[in-house]
XYZ file of C-alpha atoms in Angstrom:
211
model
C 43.134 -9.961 -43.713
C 43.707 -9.488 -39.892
C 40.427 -11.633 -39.447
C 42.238 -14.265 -41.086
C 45.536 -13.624 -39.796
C 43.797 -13.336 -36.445
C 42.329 -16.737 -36.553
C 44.981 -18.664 -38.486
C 47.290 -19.744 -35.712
C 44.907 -22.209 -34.899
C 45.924 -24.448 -37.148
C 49.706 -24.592 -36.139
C 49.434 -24.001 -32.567
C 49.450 -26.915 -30.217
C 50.302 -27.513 -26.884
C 53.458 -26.815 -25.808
C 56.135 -27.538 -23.189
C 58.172 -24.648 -22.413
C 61.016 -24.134 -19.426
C 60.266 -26.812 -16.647
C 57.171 -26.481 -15.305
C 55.049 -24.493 -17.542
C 52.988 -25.858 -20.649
C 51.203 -23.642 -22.749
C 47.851 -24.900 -24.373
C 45.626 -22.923 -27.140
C 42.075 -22.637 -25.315
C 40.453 -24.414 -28.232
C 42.423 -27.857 -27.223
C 41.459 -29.818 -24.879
C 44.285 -30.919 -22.663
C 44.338 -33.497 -19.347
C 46.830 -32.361 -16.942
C 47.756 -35.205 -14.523
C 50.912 -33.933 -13.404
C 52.489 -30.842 -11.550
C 52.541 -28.522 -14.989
C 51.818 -24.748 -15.024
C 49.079 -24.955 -17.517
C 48.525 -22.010 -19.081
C 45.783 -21.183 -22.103
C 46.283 -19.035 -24.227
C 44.806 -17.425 -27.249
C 47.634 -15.058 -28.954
C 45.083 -13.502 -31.668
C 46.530 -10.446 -33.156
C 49.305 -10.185 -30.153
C 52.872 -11.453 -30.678
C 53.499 -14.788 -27.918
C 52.291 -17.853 -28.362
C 54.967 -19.495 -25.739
C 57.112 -21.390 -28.787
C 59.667 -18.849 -29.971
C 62.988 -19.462 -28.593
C 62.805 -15.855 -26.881
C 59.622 -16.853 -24.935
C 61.353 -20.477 -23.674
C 64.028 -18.612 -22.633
C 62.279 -15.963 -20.629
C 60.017 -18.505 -18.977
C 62.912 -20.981 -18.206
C 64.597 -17.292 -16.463
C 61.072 -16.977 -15.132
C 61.188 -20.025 -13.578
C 64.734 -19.374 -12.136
C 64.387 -16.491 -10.210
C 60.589 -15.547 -9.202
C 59.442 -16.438 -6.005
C 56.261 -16.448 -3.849
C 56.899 -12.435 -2.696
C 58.370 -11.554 -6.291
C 56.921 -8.355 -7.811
C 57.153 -8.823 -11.687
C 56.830 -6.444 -14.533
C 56.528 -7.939 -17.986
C 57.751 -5.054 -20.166
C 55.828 -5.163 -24.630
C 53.263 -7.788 -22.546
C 52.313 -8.833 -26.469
C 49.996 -11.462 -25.608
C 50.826 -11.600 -21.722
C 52.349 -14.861 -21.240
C 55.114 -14.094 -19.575
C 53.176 -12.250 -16.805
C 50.801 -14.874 -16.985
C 53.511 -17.411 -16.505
C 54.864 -15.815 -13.645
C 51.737 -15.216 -11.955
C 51.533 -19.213 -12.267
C 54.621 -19.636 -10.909
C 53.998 -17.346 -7.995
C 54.621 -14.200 -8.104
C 52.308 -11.829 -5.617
C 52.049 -8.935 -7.980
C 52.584 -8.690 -12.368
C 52.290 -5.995 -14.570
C 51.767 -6.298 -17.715
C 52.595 -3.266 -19.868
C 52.248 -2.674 -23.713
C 51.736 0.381 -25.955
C 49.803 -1.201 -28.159
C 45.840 -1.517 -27.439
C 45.659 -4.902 -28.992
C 48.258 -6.223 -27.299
C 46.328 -4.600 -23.820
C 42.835 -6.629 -25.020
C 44.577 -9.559 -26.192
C 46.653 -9.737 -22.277
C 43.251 -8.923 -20.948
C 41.513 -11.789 -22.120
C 44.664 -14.630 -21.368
C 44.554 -13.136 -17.900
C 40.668 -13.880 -17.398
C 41.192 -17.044 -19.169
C 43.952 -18.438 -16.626
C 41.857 -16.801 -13.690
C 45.095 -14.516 -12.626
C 43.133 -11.081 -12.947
C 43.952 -10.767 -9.162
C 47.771 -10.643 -9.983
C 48.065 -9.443 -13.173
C 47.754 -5.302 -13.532
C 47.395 -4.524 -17.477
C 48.309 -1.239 -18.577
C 48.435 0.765 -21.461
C 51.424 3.404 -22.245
C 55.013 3.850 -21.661
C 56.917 1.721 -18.917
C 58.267 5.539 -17.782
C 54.726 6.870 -17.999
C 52.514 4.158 -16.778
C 54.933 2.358 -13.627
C 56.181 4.182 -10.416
C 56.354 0.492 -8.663
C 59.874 -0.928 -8.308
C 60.289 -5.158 -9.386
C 62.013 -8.068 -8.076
C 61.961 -9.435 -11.511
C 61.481 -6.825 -15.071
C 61.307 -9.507 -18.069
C 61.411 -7.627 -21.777
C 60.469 -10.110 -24.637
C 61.200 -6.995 -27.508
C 64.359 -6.271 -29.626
C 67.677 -5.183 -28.812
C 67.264 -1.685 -29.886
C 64.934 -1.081 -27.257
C 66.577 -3.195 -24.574
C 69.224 -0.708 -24.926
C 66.947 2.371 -24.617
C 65.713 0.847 -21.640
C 68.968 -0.050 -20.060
C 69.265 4.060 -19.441
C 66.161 4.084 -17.129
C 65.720 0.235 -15.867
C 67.780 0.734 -12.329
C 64.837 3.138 -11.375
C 62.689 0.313 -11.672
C 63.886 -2.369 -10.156
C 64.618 -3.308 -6.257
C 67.357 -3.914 -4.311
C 68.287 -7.706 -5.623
C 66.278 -7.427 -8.706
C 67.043 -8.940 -11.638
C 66.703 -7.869 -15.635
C 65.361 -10.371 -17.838
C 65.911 -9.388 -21.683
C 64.986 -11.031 -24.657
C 64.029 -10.570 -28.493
C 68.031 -10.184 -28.778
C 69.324 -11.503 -31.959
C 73.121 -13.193 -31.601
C 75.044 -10.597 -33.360
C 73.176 -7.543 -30.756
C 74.433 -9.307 -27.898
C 77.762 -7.462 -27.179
C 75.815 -4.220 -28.077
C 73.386 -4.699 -25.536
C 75.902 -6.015 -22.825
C 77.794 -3.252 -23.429
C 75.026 -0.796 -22.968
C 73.737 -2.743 -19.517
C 77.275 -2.704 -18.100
C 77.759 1.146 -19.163
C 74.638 1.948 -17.326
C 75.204 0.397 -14.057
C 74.032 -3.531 -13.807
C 76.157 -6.574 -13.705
C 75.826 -9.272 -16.822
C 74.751 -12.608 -14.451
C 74.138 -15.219 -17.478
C 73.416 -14.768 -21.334
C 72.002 -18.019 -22.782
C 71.647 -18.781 -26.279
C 68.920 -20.416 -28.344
C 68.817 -20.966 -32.173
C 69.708 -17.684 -33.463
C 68.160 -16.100 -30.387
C 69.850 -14.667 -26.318
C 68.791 -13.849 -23.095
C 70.726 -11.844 -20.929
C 70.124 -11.586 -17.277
C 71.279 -8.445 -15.391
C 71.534 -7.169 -11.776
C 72.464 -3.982 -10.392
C 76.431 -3.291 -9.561
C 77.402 -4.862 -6.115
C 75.018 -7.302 -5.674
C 75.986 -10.984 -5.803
C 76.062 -12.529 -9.025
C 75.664 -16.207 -9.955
């Protein structure tokens, strides 16, 4: 059944525009980019992210907001890694990917070889506490709210002076909840943007400008 689960979003995946300037492409289809676009090609497999849920649009479109050419990014439940791949596109010096789950980890691994990105992207297995002693410009979290607020306890040890928190997988009704927890816990609620019955909340630390 996971063979065929595995191999089934073939037939409904196609390529996709998502945020400004990144379009995400299944491998198998062939695809002539004659404009500017990120392409990125991607092969989800057994990993959660193929780049059209609302929570991956809005992560990229943050993506594409805030990293820049020095940016340090962690992508936090990688899934299928194409959020670190996207920032790695969009220029980011250094990405790592993190997931506990070894599929996730060989599904990420393969994305990154396919969009040629290995020399950005740093994959690892584990814990975000256990596996990460780097501080980020830019931590994006594609999971649930639940864990967004477990993280929220720990996240200021991870990220630099003007960095920002990029959290998704939060359902409409969590969103209070997870503000709530953020604010209690030290960081500053910049934007929360809504899509279908999906949010994104960006978050900086106390005392730093906000938008």
């Amino acid at each position: 059944h996971e063979e065929d689960w595995s191999q089934a979003w073939k037939k409904y995946y196609k390529t996709t525009q998502i945020g400004k300037r990144i379009l995400v492409k299944p491998t198998c289809e062939d695809y002539h980019n004659d404009s500017n676009q990120l392409v990125i090609e991607m092969d989800p497999g057994m990993a959660f992210g193929t780049g059209t849920h609302e929570t991956t649009m809005m992560c990229v479109i943050e993506l594409e907001n805030y990293v820049q050419s020095r940016s340090t990014v962690f992508d936090i439940g990688c899934g299928s890694g194409i959020l670190g791949i996207a920032a790695a596109k969009l220029g980011a010096q250094k990405v790592i990917a993190v997931d506990i789950d070894k599929v996730a980890i060989d599904v990420t691994t393969q994305n990154v070889k396919h969009n040629a990105v290995e020399d950005i992207v740093d994959i690892r297995q584990g814990n975000l506490m256990e596996v990460v002693k780097e501080k980020a410009d830019i931590v994006v979290a594609n999971i649930i709210a639940e864990v967004i607020i477990l993280m929220s306890k720990d996240i200021k040890g991870f990220l630099a002076k003007d960095g920002v928190f990029i959290a998704s997988g939060i359902i409409l009704e969590k969103i209070d909840a997870v503000n709530e927890s953020l604010i209690a816990n030290g960081l500053d609620i910049v934007k929360v943007k809504k899509m279908g019955e999906w949010a994104v909340i960006v978050s900086k630390m106390k005392g730093e400008d906000n938008e």
